């Protein structure tokens, strides 16, 4: 029997991703005036993959693709083709600021859920008293 | 990976933007300075200064970027360089620094350029303060886990 369910691991991974996202956003905004700097993004595909990893799946055939259990939390990718300024910088400050707000709310929500999870465990441990 | 990475990133940007503001104030303060540098027994007017910034690169960050692609670690000022555009010539025969024809060389500072630079760096500074506060609140929230 698992005392700590998979949900906690999922939340933990999501928090890690959120943390990386925060770093990427702060680096993008820090370099908003740097000539030639290309904005970075946390790729969603890897986030999706890491979430998929917590889903139980059975392979019925050896030739099926494996559901890897890698706990990667989003890779940082660079978009080299776009440009917002004449100096080759591609940071869209409005986009970055709204991403920042979004990420913060998401982080807070995740911490809240994690706390809720611990609370219910505690309720079980104390027998509802 | 330390938890204070994003705070350090924002801090480096704040430093860089503050330096940009310092350089702008130096330029505006010296907009009328005819004696900036003493070269070969002759006074040269003040030359407009510019800040060169680039993405911060440490060995460890380059190493980790080569592996997985990392967030980066902020911004740094590489150099404060001189603007080599020509000086403005003003006719003022009574001026102590006037040449034989009565012209005075004035600094190549354009107040309009300086003001846009100033506003740009102020806005960037504000944006980075917002990011700093956001990161700080996230760290404080993380301390609440399990409380």
mmCIF file of C-alpha atoms in Angstrom:
data_model
loop_
_atom_site.group_PDB
_atom_site.id
_atom_site.type_symbol
_atom_site.label_atom_id
_atom_site.label_comp_id
_atom_site.label_asym_id
_atom_site.label_seq_id
_atom_site.Cartn_x
_atom_site.Cartn_y
_atom_site.Cartn_z
ATOM 1 C CA UNK A 1 0.000 0.000 0.000
ATOM 2 C CA UNK A 2 1.215 3.420 -0.866
ATOM 3 C CA UNK A 3 1.018 6.018 1.856
ATOM 4 C CA UNK A 4 1.957 8.808 -0.481
ATOM 5 C CA UNK A 5 -0.071 8.517 -3.653
ATOM 6 C CA UNK A 6 1.070 9.326 -7.192
ATOM 7 C CA UNK A 7 -0.695 12.669 -6.957
ATOM 8 C CA UNK A 8 2.059 14.028 -4.734
ATOM 9 C CA UNK A 9 4.712 13.004 -7.257
ATOM 10 C CA UNK A 10 2.721 14.617 -10.056
ATOM 11 C CA UNK A 11 2.351 17.819 -8.064
ATOM 12 C CA UNK A 12 6.047 17.743 -7.292
ATOM 13 C CA UNK A 13 6.914 17.439 -10.984
ATOM 14 C CA UNK A 14 4.515 20.242 -11.842
ATOM 15 C CA UNK A 15 6.158 22.434 -9.187
ATOM 16 C CA UNK A 16 9.571 21.691 -10.677
ATOM 17 C CA UNK A 17 8.310 22.654 -14.111
ATOM 18 C CA UNK A 18 6.825 25.824 -12.729
ATOM 19 C CA UNK A 19 10.165 26.611 -11.140
ATOM 20 C CA UNK A 20 12.032 26.151 -14.434
ATOM 21 C CA UNK A 21 9.400 28.267 -16.152
ATOM 22 C CA UNK A 22 10.013 31.009 -13.604
ATOM 23 C CA UNK A 23 13.753 30.915 -14.279
ATOM 24 C CA UNK A 24 13.226 31.088 -18.020
ATOM 25 C CA UNK A 25 10.816 34.015 -17.710
ATOM 26 C CA UNK A 26 13.140 35.966 -15.420
ATOM 27 C CA UNK A 27 16.031 35.364 -17.796
ATOM 28 C CA UNK A 28 13.945 36.487 -20.774
ATOM 29 C CA UNK A 29 12.870 39.695 -19.039
ATOM 30 C CA UNK A 30 16.408 40.307 -17.777
ATOM 31 C CA UNK A 31 17.604 40.121 -21.367
ATOM 32 C CA UNK A 32 14.779 42.205 -22.844
ATOM 33 C CA UNK A 33 17.342 44.813 -23.975
ATOM 34 C CA UNK A 34 20.182 42.485 -24.950
ATOM 35 C CA UNK A 35 20.996 42.684 -28.656
ATOM 36 C CA UNK A 36 20.696 39.375 -30.458
ATOM 37 C CA UNK A 37 19.102 37.549 -27.520
ATOM 38 C CA UNK A 38 16.459 34.973 -28.462
ATOM 39 C CA UNK A 39 13.623 34.302 -26.043
ATOM 40 C CA UNK A 40 13.529 30.854 -24.470
ATOM 41 C CA UNK A 41 10.495 28.732 -23.735
ATOM 42 C CA UNK A 42 9.793 25.655 -21.649
ATOM 43 C CA UNK A 43 8.521 23.173 -24.170
ATOM 44 C CA UNK A 44 5.104 21.820 -23.346
ATOM 45 C CA UNK A 45 5.693 18.440 -24.950
ATOM 46 C CA UNK A 46 8.086 17.396 -22.227
ATOM 47 C CA UNK A 47 5.720 18.615 -19.544
ATOM 48 C CA UNK A 48 3.027 16.515 -21.135
ATOM 49 C CA UNK A 49 5.369 13.528 -21.283
ATOM 50 C CA UNK A 50 6.195 13.797 -17.613
ATOM 51 C CA UNK A 51 2.514 13.983 -16.761
ATOM 52 C CA UNK A 52 1.862 10.991 -18.982
ATOM 53 C CA UNK A 53 4.477 9.083 -17.043
ATOM 54 C CA UNK A 54 2.198 8.997 -14.020
ATOM 55 C CA UNK A 55 -0.566 7.353 -16.051
ATOM 56 C CA UNK A 56 -0.545 3.577 -15.785
ATOM 57 C CA UNK A 57 -0.436 1.915 -19.192
ATOM 58 C CA UNK A 58 0.096 -1.692 -20.188
ATOM 59 C CA UNK A 59 1.850 -2.781 -23.331
ATOM 60 C CA UNK A 60 0.023 -5.608 -25.015
ATOM 61 C CA UNK A 61 2.603 -5.983 -27.726
ATOM 62 C CA UNK A 62 6.371 -5.779 -27.689
ATOM 63 C CA UNK A 63 6.268 -3.493 -30.715
ATOM 64 C CA UNK A 64 4.187 -0.861 -28.918
ATOM 65 C CA UNK A 65 5.999 2.251 -27.847
ATOM 66 C CA UNK A 66 7.105 2.227 -24.271
ATOM 67 C CA UNK A 67 5.522 4.584 -21.750
ATOM 68 C CA UNK A 68 8.753 5.882 -20.332
ATOM 69 C CA UNK A 69 8.821 6.749 -16.685
ATOM 70 C CA UNK A 70 11.341 9.554 -17.112
ATOM 71 C CA UNK A 71 10.738 12.369 -14.647
ATOM 72 C CA UNK A 72 11.944 15.156 -16.924
ATOM 73 C CA UNK A 73 10.166 18.417 -16.358
ATOM 74 C CA UNK A 74 10.153 20.371 -19.574
ATOM 75 C CA UNK A 75 13.103 21.187 -21.768
ATOM 76 C CA UNK A 76 14.214 24.715 -22.479
ATOM 77 C CA UNK A 77 14.066 25.502 -26.178
ATOM 78 C CA UNK A 78 15.018 28.578 -28.119
ATOM 79 C CA UNK A 79 13.109 30.052 -31.037
ATOM 80 C CA UNK A 80 15.787 31.351 -33.355
ATOM 81 C CA UNK A 81 13.567 32.610 -36.151
ATOM 82 C CA UNK A 82 11.494 35.392 -34.651
ATOM 83 C CA UNK A 83 12.598 38.943 -33.991
ATOM 84 C CA UNK A 84 10.756 41.780 -32.273
ATOM 85 C CA UNK A 85 13.408 44.461 -32.376
ATOM 86 C CA UNK A 86 15.786 45.598 -35.051
ATOM 87 C CA UNK A 87 18.691 44.420 -32.879
ATOM 88 C CA UNK A 88 17.667 40.773 -33.246
ATOM 89 C CA UNK A 89 16.055 40.482 -29.814
ATOM 90 C CA UNK A 90 12.934 38.321 -29.719
ATOM 91 C CA UNK A 91 11.576 38.972 -26.220
ATOM 92 C CA UNK A 92 7.884 39.902 -26.274
ATOM 93 C CA UNK A 93 7.610 41.708 -22.951
ATOM 94 C CA UNK A 94 3.781 41.589 -22.792
ATOM 95 C CA UNK A 95 3.829 37.874 -23.371
ATOM 96 C CA UNK A 96 6.525 37.392 -20.733
ATOM 97 C CA UNK A 97 4.721 39.465 -18.103
ATOM 98 C CA UNK A 98 1.442 37.599 -18.587
ATOM 99 C CA UNK A 99 3.296 34.287 -18.524
ATOM 100 C CA UNK A 100 4.841 35.423 -15.264
ATOM 101 C CA UNK A 101 1.442 36.133 -13.692
ATOM 102 C CA UNK A 102 0.065 32.856 -14.999
ATOM 103 C CA UNK A 103 3.019 30.880 -13.684
ATOM 104 C CA UNK A 104 2.758 32.447 -10.256
ATOM 105 C CA UNK A 105 -0.921 31.631 -9.907
ATOM 106 C CA UNK A 106 -0.268 28.105 -11.091
ATOM 107 C CA UNK A 107 2.543 27.690 -8.570
ATOM 108 C CA UNK A 108 0.332 28.915 -5.737
ATOM 109 C CA UNK A 109 -2.462 26.593 -6.816
ATOM 110 C CA UNK A 110 -0.062 23.642 -6.907
ATOM 111 C CA UNK A 111 1.252 24.399 -3.416
ATOM 112 C CA UNK A 112 -2.348 24.698 -2.201
ATOM 113 C CA UNK A 113 -3.234 21.298 -3.675
ATOM 114 C CA UNK A 114 -0.107 19.763 -2.179
ATOM 115 C CA UNK A 115 -1.053 21.133 1.223
ATOM 116 C CA UNK A 116 -4.601 19.829 0.761
ATOM 117 C CA UNK A 117 -3.165 16.415 0.055
ATOM 118 C CA UNK A 118 -1.087 16.495 3.243
ATOM 119 C CA UNK A 119 -4.093 17.755 5.197
ATOM 120 C CA UNK A 120 -6.212 14.799 4.167
ATOM 121 C CA UNK A 121 -3.370 12.426 5.078
ATOM 122 C CA UNK A 122 -3.218 14.056 8.472
ATOM 123 C CA UNK A 123 -6.971 13.649 8.884
ATOM 124 C CA UNK A 124 -6.555 9.951 8.218
ATOM 125 C CA UNK A 125 -3.635 9.668 10.649
ATOM 126 C CA UNK A 126 -5.475 11.359 13.471
ATOM 127 C CA UNK A 127 -8.616 9.344 12.772
ATOM 128 C CA UNK A 128 -10.660 12.402 11.960
ATOM 129 C CA UNK A 129 -10.088 14.029 15.331
ATOM 130 C CA UNK B 1 20.566 24.249 -9.346
ATOM 131 C CA UNK B 2 19.889 26.584 -6.493
ATOM 132 C CA UNK B 3 16.524 27.948 -5.490
ATOM 133 C CA UNK B 4 17.764 31.522 -5.714
ATOM 134 C CA UNK B 5 18.647 31.276 -9.414
ATOM 135 C CA UNK B 6 15.737 33.340 -10.689
ATOM 136 C CA UNK B 7 16.347 35.973 -8.003
ATOM 137 C CA UNK B 8 20.010 36.215 -9.054
ATOM 138 C CA UNK B 9 18.951 36.545 -12.687
ATOM 139 C CA UNK B 10 16.643 39.456 -11.887
ATOM 140 C CA UNK B 11 19.281 41.030 -9.660
ATOM 141 C CA UNK B 12 21.841 40.997 -12.476
ATOM 142 C CA UNK B 13 19.310 42.735 -14.730
ATOM 143 C CA UNK B 14 18.602 45.352 -12.063
ATOM 144 C CA UNK B 15 22.335 46.065 -11.826
ATOM 145 C CA UNK B 16 22.652 46.373 -15.611
ATOM 146 C CA UNK B 17 19.634 48.684 -15.925
ATOM 147 C CA UNK B 18 20.867 50.805 -13.011
ATOM 148 C CA UNK B 19 24.204 51.196 -14.801
ATOM 149 C CA UNK B 20 22.400 52.223 -17.995
ATOM 150 C CA UNK B 21 20.593 54.906 -15.999
ATOM 151 C CA UNK B 22 23.904 56.059 -14.460
ATOM 152 C CA UNK B 23 25.466 56.382 -17.897
ATOM 153 C CA UNK B 24 22.444 58.312 -19.197
ATOM 154 C CA UNK B 25 22.668 60.748 -16.286
ATOM 155 C CA UNK B 26 26.383 61.162 -16.937
ATOM 156 C CA UNK B 27 25.645 61.920 -20.600
ATOM 157 C CA UNK B 28 22.956 64.485 -19.787
ATOM 158 C CA UNK B 29 25.058 66.056 -17.050
ATOM 159 C CA UNK B 30 27.923 66.477 -19.519
ATOM 160 C CA UNK B 31 25.823 67.651 -22.476
ATOM 161 C CA UNK B 32 27.617 71.020 -22.377
ATOM 162 C CA UNK B 33 31.073 69.875 -21.262
ATOM 163 C CA UNK B 34 33.688 71.210 -23.665
ATOM 164 C CA UNK B 35 36.602 69.977 -21.571
ATOM 165 C CA UNK B 36 36.136 66.231 -21.320
ATOM 166 C CA UNK B 37 39.577 64.913 -22.203
ATOM 167 C CA UNK B 38 42.993 66.572 -22.479
ATOM 168 C CA UNK B 39 44.648 65.257 -25.664
ATOM 169 C CA UNK B 40 47.973 66.637 -27.035
ATOM 170 C CA UNK B 41 47.719 69.949 -25.218
ATOM 171 C CA UNK B 42 44.169 70.487 -26.407
ATOM 172 C CA UNK B 43 40.798 70.011 -24.733
ATOM 173 C CA UNK B 44 38.403 67.525 -26.346
ATOM 174 C CA UNK B 45 34.697 67.740 -25.571
ATOM 175 C CA UNK B 46 32.923 65.005 -23.630
ATOM 176 C CA UNK B 47 32.152 61.924 -25.701
ATOM 177 C CA UNK B 48 28.779 60.267 -25.304
ATOM 178 C CA UNK B 49 29.028 56.942 -23.440
ATOM 179 C CA UNK B 50 27.119 53.790 -24.353
ATOM 180 C CA UNK B 51 26.573 50.565 -22.421
ATOM 181 C CA UNK B 52 27.122 47.210 -24.089
ATOM 182 C CA UNK B 53 25.156 44.371 -22.540
ATOM 183 C CA UNK B 54 25.121 40.683 -23.271
ATOM 184 C CA UNK B 55 23.651 37.512 -21.874
ATOM 185 C CA UNK B 56 25.563 36.305 -18.842
ATOM 186 C CA UNK B 57 27.681 33.278 -19.551
ATOM 187 C CA UNK B 58 29.548 31.325 -16.950
ATOM 188 C CA UNK B 59 31.382 28.112 -17.635
ATOM 189 C CA UNK B 60 28.881 26.047 -15.672
ATOM 190 C CA UNK B 61 25.911 27.574 -17.449
ATOM 191 C CA UNK B 62 27.496 26.893 -20.843
ATOM 192 C CA UNK B 63 28.181 23.328 -19.794
ATOM 193 C CA UNK B 64 24.625 22.695 -18.674
ATOM 194 C CA UNK B 65 23.215 24.392 -21.757
ATOM 195 C CA UNK B 66 25.242 22.107 -23.980
ATOM 196 C CA UNK B 67 23.576 19.194 -22.220
ATOM 197 C CA UNK B 68 19.899 19.892 -21.790
ATOM 198 C CA UNK B 69 19.288 23.521 -22.599
ATOM 199 C CA UNK B 70 19.036 25.599 -19.456
ATOM 200 C CA UNK B 71 17.327 28.792 -18.464
ATOM 201 C CA UNK B 72 20.466 30.950 -18.468
ATOM 202 C CA UNK B 73 21.717 33.110 -15.655
ATOM 203 C CA UNK B 74 20.906 36.710 -16.408
ATOM 204 C CA UNK B 75 22.610 39.596 -18.081
ATOM 205 C CA UNK B 76 25.937 41.363 -17.771
ATOM 206 C CA UNK B 77 27.546 44.595 -18.893
ATOM 207 C CA UNK B 78 30.590 43.924 -21.044
ATOM 208 C CA UNK B 79 31.814 47.427 -21.708
ATOM 209 C CA UNK B 80 31.074 51.119 -21.561
ATOM 210 C CA UNK B 81 32.109 52.434 -24.956
ATOM 211 C CA UNK B 82 32.417 55.894 -26.505
ATOM 212 C CA UNK B 83 30.113 57.142 -29.225
ATOM 213 C CA UNK B 84 32.380 58.098 -32.125
ATOM 214 C CA UNK B 85 29.834 60.241 -33.973
ATOM 215 C CA UNK B 86 31.133 63.761 -34.835
ATOM 216 C CA UNK B 87 31.012 66.638 -32.351
ATOM 217 C CA UNK B 88 28.582 69.508 -32.890
ATOM 218 C CA UNK B 89 30.179 72.791 -33.963
ATOM 219 C CA UNK B 90 28.739 75.929 -32.399
ATOM 220 C CA UNK B 91 29.798 79.443 -33.407
ATOM 221 C CA UNK B 92 30.809 81.290 -30.221
ATOM 222 C CA UNK B 93 33.998 83.388 -30.688
ATOM 223 C CA UNK B 94 33.994 84.554 -27.079
ATOM 224 C CA UNK B 95 34.190 81.028 -25.695
ATOM 225 C CA UNK B 96 37.539 80.120 -24.073
ATOM 226 C CA UNK B 97 37.640 76.851 -26.066
ATOM 227 C CA UNK B 98 36.800 78.402 -29.448
ATOM 228 C CA UNK B 99 39.182 77.692 -32.344
ATOM 229 C CA UNK B 100 40.727 80.264 -34.689
ATOM 230 C CA UNK B 101 37.492 80.526 -36.732
ATOM 231 C CA UNK B 102 35.423 81.072 -33.605
ATOM 232 C CA UNK B 103 33.808 77.613 -33.516
ATOM 233 C CA UNK B 104 33.449 75.570 -30.335
ATOM 234 C CA UNK B 105 33.255 71.769 -30.419
ATOM 235 C CA UNK B 106 30.313 70.603 -28.290
ATOM 236 C CA UNK B 107 29.704 67.021 -27.043
ATOM 237 C CA UNK B 108 27.864 64.571 -29.322
ATOM 238 C CA UNK B 109 25.102 64.120 -26.749
ATOM 239 C CA UNK B 110 21.552 64.167 -28.106
ATOM 240 C CA UNK B 111 19.142 64.842 -25.201
ATOM 241 C CA UNK B 112 16.295 63.186 -27.113
ATOM 242 C CA UNK B 113 18.262 59.956 -27.422
ATOM 243 C CA UNK B 114 19.195 60.091 -23.757
ATOM 244 C CA UNK B 115 15.592 60.559 -22.640
ATOM 245 C CA UNK B 116 14.335 57.587 -24.655
ATOM 246 C CA UNK B 117 17.211 55.522 -23.255
ATOM 247 C CA UNK B 118 16.312 56.644 -19.754
ATOM 248 C CA UNK B 119 12.642 55.724 -20.148
ATOM 249 C CA UNK B 120 13.580 52.391 -21.693
ATOM 250 C CA UNK B 121 15.878 51.481 -18.820
ATOM 251 C CA UNK B 122 13.340 52.673 -16.211
ATOM 252 C CA UNK B 123 10.663 50.453 -17.716
ATOM 253 C CA UNK B 124 13.013 47.480 -17.859
ATOM 254 C CA UNK B 125 13.982 48.109 -14.244
ATOM 255 C CA UNK B 126 10.316 48.104 -13.213
ATOM 256 C CA UNK B 127 9.638 44.898 -15.137
ATOM 257 C CA UNK B 128 12.561 43.219 -13.403
ATOM 258 C CA UNK B 129 11.386 44.390 -9.969
ATOM 259 C CA UNK B 130 8.015 42.777 -10.738
ATOM 260 C CA UNK B 131 9.726 39.531 -11.681
ATOM 261 C CA UNK B 132 11.874 39.674 -8.557
ATOM 262 C CA UNK B 133 8.804 40.065 -6.341
ATOM 263 C CA UNK B 134 7.016 37.251 -8.149
ATOM 264 C CA UNK B 135 9.957 34.897 -7.613
ATOM 265 C CA UNK B 136 10.219 35.952 -3.993
ATOM 266 C CA UNK B 137 6.535 35.220 -3.384
ATOM 267 C CA UNK B 138 6.943 31.812 -4.987
ATOM 268 C CA UNK B 139 9.829 30.972 -2.647
ATOM 269 C CA UNK B 140 7.827 32.119 0.364
ATOM 270 C CA UNK B 141 4.884 30.030 -0.837
ATOM 271 C CA UNK B 142 7.155 27.015 -1.137
ATOM 272 C CA UNK B 143 8.016 27.390 2.539
ATOM 273 C CA UNK B 144 4.332 26.890 3.326
ATOM 274 C CA UNK B 145 4.342 23.349 1.931
ATOM 275 C CA UNK B 146 3.312 20.953 4.648
ATOM 276 C CA UNK B 147 2.341 23.602 7.159
#
